Coordinates of C-alpha atoms and ligand atoms in Angstrom, one line a residue:
X1 CA 141.1 165.2 112.5
X2 CA 144.3 166.0 110.8
X3 CA 143.8 168.3 108.0
X4 CA 146.9 169.3 105.3
X5 CA 146.1 172.3 103.6
X6 CA 149.7 173.0 102.4
X7 CA 149.2 171.2 99.1
X8 CA 151.2 174.0 97.3
X9 CA 154.1 173.2 99.2
X10 CA 153.9 169.8 99.0
X11 CA 151.2 166.9 98.5
X12 CA 151.2 163.4 100.1
X13 CA 151.9 160.9 97.2
X14 CA 149.0 158.7 95.7
X15 CA 149.4 155.0 96.7
X16 CA 149.5 154.4 92.7
X17 CA 152.7 156.8 92.2
X18 CA 153.9 155.2 95.5
X19 CA 153.7 151.7 93.9
X20 CA 154.9 152.2 90.8
X21 CA 158.2 153.5 92.3
X22 CA 158.5 150.8 94.8
X23 CA 158.2 148.3 91.7
X24 CA 161.0 150.1 89.3
X25 CA 163.3 150.1 92.9
X26 CA 162.5 146.8 93.4
X27 CA 162.1 144.8 90.1
X28 CA 163.1 147.1 87.1
X29 CA 166.3 148.5 88.7
X30 CA 168.1 148.4 85.6
X31 CA 169.8 151.4 83.9
X32 CA 168.2 152.7 81.2
X33 CA 171.4 153.3 79.0
X34 CA 172.5 149.4 79.7
X35 CA 172.6 147.5 76.9
X36 CA 171.3 143.5 78.5
X37 CA 167.7 143.0 79.0
X38 CA 167.2 145.0 82.7
X39 CA 168.6 147.9 81.1
X40 CA 166.3 147.7 78.1
X41 CA 163.1 147.1 80.6
X42 CA 164.0 150.3 82.2
X43 CA 164.5 152.0 79.0
X44 CA 160.7 150.8 78.1
X45 CA 159.5 152.1 81.6
X46 CA 160.9 155.3 80.8
X47 CA 159.3 155.4 77.4
X48 CA 156.1 154.9 78.4
X49 CA 156.3 157.4 81.2
X50 CA 157.1 160.0 78.6
X51 CA 154.4 158.9 76.6
X52 CA 152.2 159.5 79.4
X53 CA 153.4 162.6 80.7
X54 CA 153.5 164.5 76.8
X55 CA 150.1 163.4 76.1
X56 CA 148.2 163.9 79.6
X57 CA 150.0 167.0 80.9
X58 CA 151.2 168.8 78.2
X59 CA 149.7 167.5 74.7
X60 CA 152.5 167.6 72.8
X61 CA 154.9 164.9 71.3
X62 CA 157.1 162.6 73.4
X63 CA 160.3 164.1 71.8
X64 CA 159.4 167.4 73.1
X65 CA 159.6 165.9 77.2
X66 CA 162.7 166.1 79.2
X67 CA 162.6 164.7 83.1
X68 CA 164.4 167.2 85.4
X69 CA 164.8 166.9 89.2
X70 CA 162.6 169.3 90.4
X71 CA 160.7 172.4 89.3
X72 CA 163.5 174.8 90.0
X73 CA 165.8 172.4 87.7
X74 CA 163.2 173.1 85.2
X75 CA 163.1 176.7 85.8
X76 CA 166.8 177.0 85.7
X77 CA 167.5 174.7 82.6
X78 CA 165.1 177.6 80.6
X79 CA 166.4 180.8 82.0
X80 CA 169.9 179.8 81.8
X81 CA 169.6 177.4 78.6
X82 CA 167.6 180.5 76.7
X83 CA 170.3 183.4 77.8
X84 CA 173.2 180.9 76.7
X85 CA 171.5 180.3 73.7
X86 CA 170.4 183.9 72.3
X87 CA 172.4 186.0 73.9
X88 CA 174.4 187.2 71.2
X89 CA 170.7 188.1 69.8
X90 CA 169.7 190.5 72.2
X91 CA 170.4 191.0 76.2
X92 CA 166.6 191.4 77.4
X93 CA 164.3 189.2 79.2
X94 CA 160.8 189.9 80.6
X95 CA 159.5 188.5 83.5
X96 CA 156.9 189.5 86.7
X97 CA 157.6 191.0 90.1
X98 CA 155.5 187.7 91.5
X99 CA 157.7 184.6 90.2
X100 CA 159.0 181.9 92.6
X101 CA 162.4 182.5 93.6
X102 CA 163.4 179.6 91.0
X103 CA 162.9 182.2 88.4
X104 CA 163.6 185.2 90.5
X105 CA 167.0 184.0 91.8
X106 CA 168.2 182.7 88.1
X107 CA 167.2 186.5 86.8
X108 CA 169.2 187.8 89.4
X109 CA 172.4 185.7 88.1
X110 CA 171.8 186.8 84.6
X111 CA 171.7 190.6 85.7
X112 CA 175.4 189.8 86.6
X113 CA 176.1 188.7 83.1
X114 CA 174.4 191.7 82.2
X115 CA 171.2 191.0 81.3
X116 CA 168.6 193.5 81.4
X117 CA 165.7 192.3 83.1
X118 CA 162.1 193.8 83.3
X119 CA 160.1 192.7 86.2
X120 CA 156.2 193.4 85.1
X121 CA 154.4 194.4 88.3
X122 CA 151.0 193.2 88.7
X123 CA 147.2 194.3 89.7
X124 CA 145.7 193.9 93.3
X125 CA 144.6 190.4 92.3
X126 CA 147.9 189.1 91.0
X127 CA 147.7 189.2 87.6
X128 CA 149.9 190.6 85.1
X129 CA 148.4 192.8 82.3
X130 CA 149.5 191.2 78.8
X131 CA 149.8 194.4 77.4
X132 CA 152.1 195.7 80.0
X133 CA 154.4 192.5 79.2
X134 CA 153.8 193.2 75.5
X135 CA 154.9 196.9 76.0
X136 CA 158.0 195.6 77.4
X137 CA 159.3 193.4 74.8
X138 CA 161.8 194.6 72.4
X139 CA 163.5 193.4 69.3
X140 CA 166.2 192.5 72.1
X141 CA 164.3 190.6 73.8
X142 CA 165.7 187.2 73.7
X143 CA 163.2 185.7 76.9
X144 CA 159.8 186.4 78.2
X145 CA 159.0 184.2 81.6
X146 CA 155.7 184.2 83.5
X147 CA 154.3 181.7 85.7
X148 CA 150.8 180.0 84.8
X149 CA 149.4 180.1 88.1
X150 CA 150.8 181.9 91.3
X151 CA 152.0 179.8 93.8
X152 CA 150.6 182.2 96.9
X153 CA 147.4 183.5 95.5
X154 CA 146.3 181.1 92.9
X155 CA 145.7 183.6 90.2
X156 CA 145.7 182.5 86.4
X157 CA 148.0 184.2 84.3
X158 CA 146.9 185.0 80.9
X159 CA 149.9 183.0 79.0
X160 CA 147.9 182.5 75.7
X161 CA 147.6 186.3 75.5
X162 CA 151.2 186.7 75.9
X163 CA 152.1 183.9 73.4
X164 CA 150.1 185.9 70.6
X165 CA 152.4 189.0 71.2
X166 CA 155.9 187.5 72.5
X167 CA 157.3 188.3 68.8
X168 CA 160.6 186.3 68.3
X169 CA 161.4 185.7 72.1
X170 CA 161.2 182.2 73.6
X171 CA 158.5 182.1 76.1
X172 CA 158.8 180.3 79.3
X173 CA 156.0 179.3 81.8
X174 CA 156.5 178.0 85.4
X175 CA 153.1 175.8 85.1
X176 CA 154.6 174.0 88.3
X177 CA 151.5 175.2 90.1
X178 CA 149.0 174.9 87.3
X179 CA 149.7 171.1 86.5
X180 CA 146.6 169.3 87.2
X181 CA 144.6 172.4 87.8
X182 CA 144.6 174.2 84.3
X183 CA 145.2 173.3 81.1
X184 CA 148.5 173.3 79.6
X185 CA 148.3 172.2 76.1
X186 CA 147.1 175.6 74.5
X187 CA 149.1 178.0 76.3
X188 CA 151.5 178.6 73.3
X189 CA 154.6 178.5 75.2
X190 CA 157.9 177.3 74.0
X191 CA 159.3 176.1 77.7
X192 CA 157.0 174.7 80.5
X193 CA 158.4 173.3 83.6
X194 CA 156.4 171.0 86.0
X195 CA 157.5 169.3 89.0
X196 CA 156.3 165.9 90.4
X197 CA 155.7 166.7 94.2
X198 CA 152.8 169.2 93.7
X199 CA 150.6 166.4 92.1
X200 CA 151.0 163.4 94.6
X201 CA 154.2 162.1 92.8
X202 CA 157.4 162.0 95.2
X203 CA 160.2 164.9 95.4
X204 CA 162.9 164.8 93.0
X205 CA 161.4 164.3 89.8
X206 CA 160.0 166.8 87.2
X207 CA 159.5 167.5 83.3
X208 CA 160.4 170.5 80.9
X209 CA 158.7 170.8 77.7
X210 CA 160.7 172.2 75.3
X211 CA 158.6 172.8 71.7
X212 CA 160.2 171.3 69.0
X213 CA 163.1 173.9 67.4
X214 CA 163.6 175.9 69.8
X215 CA 167.1 176.4 70.9
X216 CA 168.1 175.8 74.2
X217 CA 171.5 174.8 75.7
X218 CA 171.7 171.8 78.2
X219 CA 172.1 172.7 81.8
X220 CA 173.7 169.2 82.9
X221 CA 176.4 167.6 80.7
X222 CA 177.9 163.8 80.9
X223 CA 176.7 161.0 79.3
X224 CA 174.3 162.1 77.5
X225 CA 170.6 161.1 78.5
X226 CA 167.3 162.6 77.8
X227 CA 168.6 162.6 73.7
X228 CA 171.8 164.9 75.2
X229 CA 169.6 167.3 76.9
X230 CA 169.8 166.4 80.6
X231 CA 172.6 164.1 81.8
X232 CA 172.5 161.9 84.2
X233 CA 171.2 158.7 84.6
X234 CA 167.5 158.8 85.0
X235 CA 165.7 159.1 88.2
X236 CA 163.6 155.5 86.8
X237 CA 161.5 155.0 90.2
X238 CA 160.8 158.9 90.3
X239 CA 159.5 159.0 86.7
X240 CA 157.6 156.1 86.7
X241 CA 155.9 157.5 89.7
X242 CA 155.2 161.3 88.4
X243 CA 153.4 159.4 85.2
X244 CA 151.3 157.4 87.3
X245 CA 150.8 160.5 89.6
X246 CA 150.0 162.4 86.2
X247 CA 147.7 159.6 85.3
X248 CA 145.5 159.6 87.9
X249 CA 145.3 163.5 88.3
X250 CA 144.0 163.2 84.4
X251 CA 141.7 160.3 85.1
X252 CA 140.2 162.1 88.2
X253 CA 140.5 165.9 87.3
X254 CA 136.8 166.8 87.4
X255 CA 136.0 164.8 90.5
X256 CA 138.8 166.2 92.3
X257 CA 138.4 170.0 91.1
X258 CA 135.2 169.6 92.3
X259 CA 136.1 168.6 95.6
X260 CA 138.8 171.2 95.9
X261 CA 136.6 173.9 94.6
X262 CA 133.6 172.7 97.3
X263 CA 136.3 172.8 99.7
X264 CA 137.7 176.4 99.1
X265 CA 134.3 177.8 98.9
X266 CA 133.2 176.3 102.1
X267 CA 136.2 177.5 104.0
X268 CA 136.0 180.9 102.3
X269 CA 132.3 181.1 103.2
X270 CA 132.9 180.2 106.8
X271 CA 135.8 182.9 107.2
X272 CA 133.5 185.3 105.8
X273 CA 130.9 184.4 108.1
X274 CA 132.5 184.0 111.1
X275 CA 135.4 186.2 111.0
X276 CA 135.7 189.7 110.9
X277 CA 138.4 192.1 109.4
X278 CA 139.6 190.1 107.0
X279 CA 140.8 190.5 103.6
X280 CA 141.0 187.9 100.8
X281 CA 143.8 188.1 98.5
X282 CA 143.0 185.3 96.0
X283 CA 140.7 186.1 92.6
X284 CA 137.4 184.2 92.6
X285 CA 138.5 182.7 89.5
X286 CA 141.7 181.5 90.3
X287 CA 143.3 177.9 90.7
X288 CA 140.8 175.8 92.8
X289 CA 144.0 175.1 94.9
X290 CA 145.0 178.3 96.7
X291 CA 143.1 180.8 98.9
X292 CA 144.9 183.5 100.7
X293 CA 143.6 185.5 103.3
X294 CA 144.7 188.1 105.6
X295 CA 143.5 188.2 108.8
X296 CA 144.4 192.0 110.0
X297 CA 145.5 192.2 113.4
X298 CA 147.3 189.2 113.6
X299 CA 150.7 187.4 112.3
X300 CA 150.1 184.5 110.1
X301 CA 152.9 183.1 111.3
X302 CA 151.8 182.8 114.8
X303 CA 148.0 181.4 113.7
X304 CA 150.0 178.9 111.7
X305 CA 151.9 177.5 114.6
X306 CA 148.6 177.7 116.6
X307 CA 146.6 176.0 114.1
X308 CA 149.3 172.9 113.8
X309 CA 148.5 172.6 117.8
X310 CA 145.1 171.6 115.9
X311 CA 146.6 169.1 113.5
X312 CA 145.7 171.5 110.6
X313 CA 148.9 172.4 108.7
X314 CA 148.7 175.8 106.4
X315 CA 151.3 178.5 105.2
X316 CA 152.1 181.7 105.6
X317 CA 153.0 182.3 101.9
X318 CA 155.1 179.7 99.7
X319 CA 157.5 177.4 101.8
X320 CA 160.5 179.2 100.3
X321 CA 159.5 182.5 100.9
X322 CA 158.4 181.5 104.8
X323 CA 161.5 181.7 106.0
X324 CA 162.7 185.1 104.4
X325 CA 162.6 188.3 106.3
X326 CA 159.9 191.2 105.4
X327 CA 157.1 189.2 104.3
X328 CA 155.9 187.8 101.0
X329 CA 157.1 189.5 97.7
X330 CA 154.2 188.3 95.7
X331 CA 151.6 190.0 98.3
X332 CA 153.8 193.7 98.7
X333 CA 153.6 193.4 94.5
X334 CA 150.0 193.4 94.6
X335 CA 149.8 196.4 96.9
X336 CA 149.0 195.0 100.1
X337 CA 150.0 196.9 103.3
X338 CA 152.6 195.7 105.8
X339 CA 149.7 194.7 108.1
X340 CA 147.6 192.8 105.4
X341 CA 151.4 191.1 104.3
X342 CA 152.2 189.8 108.5
X343 CA 148.5 188.5 108.9
X344 CA 148.1 186.3 105.4
X345 CA 147.4 182.7 105.2
X346 CA 147.7 180.3 102.3
X347 CA 145.2 177.5 102.5
X348 CA 146.1 175.3 99.6
X349 CA 144.0 172.1 98.5
X350 CA 144.8 168.6 97.4
X351 CA 143.3 165.4 96.0
X352 CA 142.8 164.2 99.7
X353 CA 141.0 167.3 100.8
X354 CA 137.3 167.0 101.8
X355 CA 134.6 169.8 102.3
X356 CA 133.9 168.2 105.5
X357 CA 137.0 168.9 106.6
X358 CA 136.8 172.7 106.2
X359 CA 134.3 173.0 109.0
X360 CA 137.1 171.8 111.6
X361 CA 139.6 174.1 110.0
X362 CA 136.5 177.4 110.3
X363 CA 136.2 176.3 113.9
X364 CA 139.7 176.5 114.9
X365 CA 140.9 179.3 112.8
X366 CA 138.0 181.5 114.4
X367 CA 139.3 180.5 117.9
X368 CA 142.7 181.1 116.9
X369 CA 142.3 184.8 115.1
X370 CA 140.0 185.9 118.0
X371 CA 142.3 184.6 120.8
X372 CA 145.3 186.7 119.5
X373 CA 143.2 189.7 118.6
X374 CA 141.9 189.7 122.6
X375 CA 145.5 189.5 123.6
X376 CA 145.9 192.4 121.4
X377 CA 149.7 192.3 121.2
X378 CA 149.8 191.7 117.5
X379 CA 148.4 195.1 116.0
Ligands
LIG1 N1 157.8 177.3 91.1 C1 156.8 177.5 91.5 C2 155.7 178.3 91.0 C3 156.5 176.7 92.7 O1 155.4 177.0 93.5 C4 157.5 176.0 93.4 C5 157.6 175.2 94.5 O2 157.0 176.0 95.2 C6 158.6 175.8 92.3 C7 158.8 176.7 91.3 C8 160.1 175.1 92.8 O3 159.6 173.5 92.4 P1 160.5 172.2 93.5 O4 160.1 172.4 94.4 O5 160.4 171.1 92.5 O6 162.0 172.7 93.2

């Protein structure tokens, strides 16, 4: 059996999304900016994809959606764009300590340019307090950036409550891990970034929602594509595939959520039943897609490789922070001890997982944790 439980890192592409990409590459490969029929056909596809993403992913108007190359580009566009457009009105930004590096590293860059960034902390379930965010906002705050769902724990952040008290600041939310899992239409954010490869579309495509009326300098300049907001010939195969994945995810949302939730519950129940000395780091009311657990007295990285030998794929944190020294900045911000951080494993679920797979995972996980603890060399 092969069990892929690293869906927060990336996902298997839906057949429908792959077919859409191939169709665009093989049959509709014109440049949407070209004036001839082949260009017009591609432009029609682009328009149709934009309509799908606007209505099903964001619940917004078509002209509020711009396609990007990935979540990182969307986050950078939002942060640098807001800074460049509004820095004369103030130099303060509010974010959290548990954002993805696509946000945190952009913030560090802006600090070099004179931005005063406040990193609001989180509680032991990785949740930011909207009161604390509101307290950090001043009349010089031009941007608030808080993720919708944390990628390491699945914690759902109170974006609506933050929106209610954002003042005149622009509110950006990184919804890369939220698309398809929570409703993005009522968040009240001005800017929302999403990414295709987290929802069973191919890598290399994403989108940003820019609420009508929000002043935001473009990040890429050139031929004026995407109404001048994001130059560069559009990735039409990727965009068509993204729209196909959004549609499929939307149509099958209830069934997928029920299956993910059942898989997550079965895995958690099995872990608690069969493995002593664990700490569950994900909140019970988190996204159905993530379960983060610390196996005390072990090293997550070593368990990961043991599971890999059994064709089970998990992660120790986010794919991006996994390679970094010092352990997860998210788990540390939650107040976990070094032992809890070192022993953490993230299981993340997608459309293709089944509850039945979990029995196999529990078996192999119990074996791996047990044998490492018996060796006693990892404490
Ligand atoms: N934001 C979050 C919360 C993520 O989890 C990720 C990817 O893991 C990103 C941004 C970056 O997205 P991409 O890989 O599409 O650049």
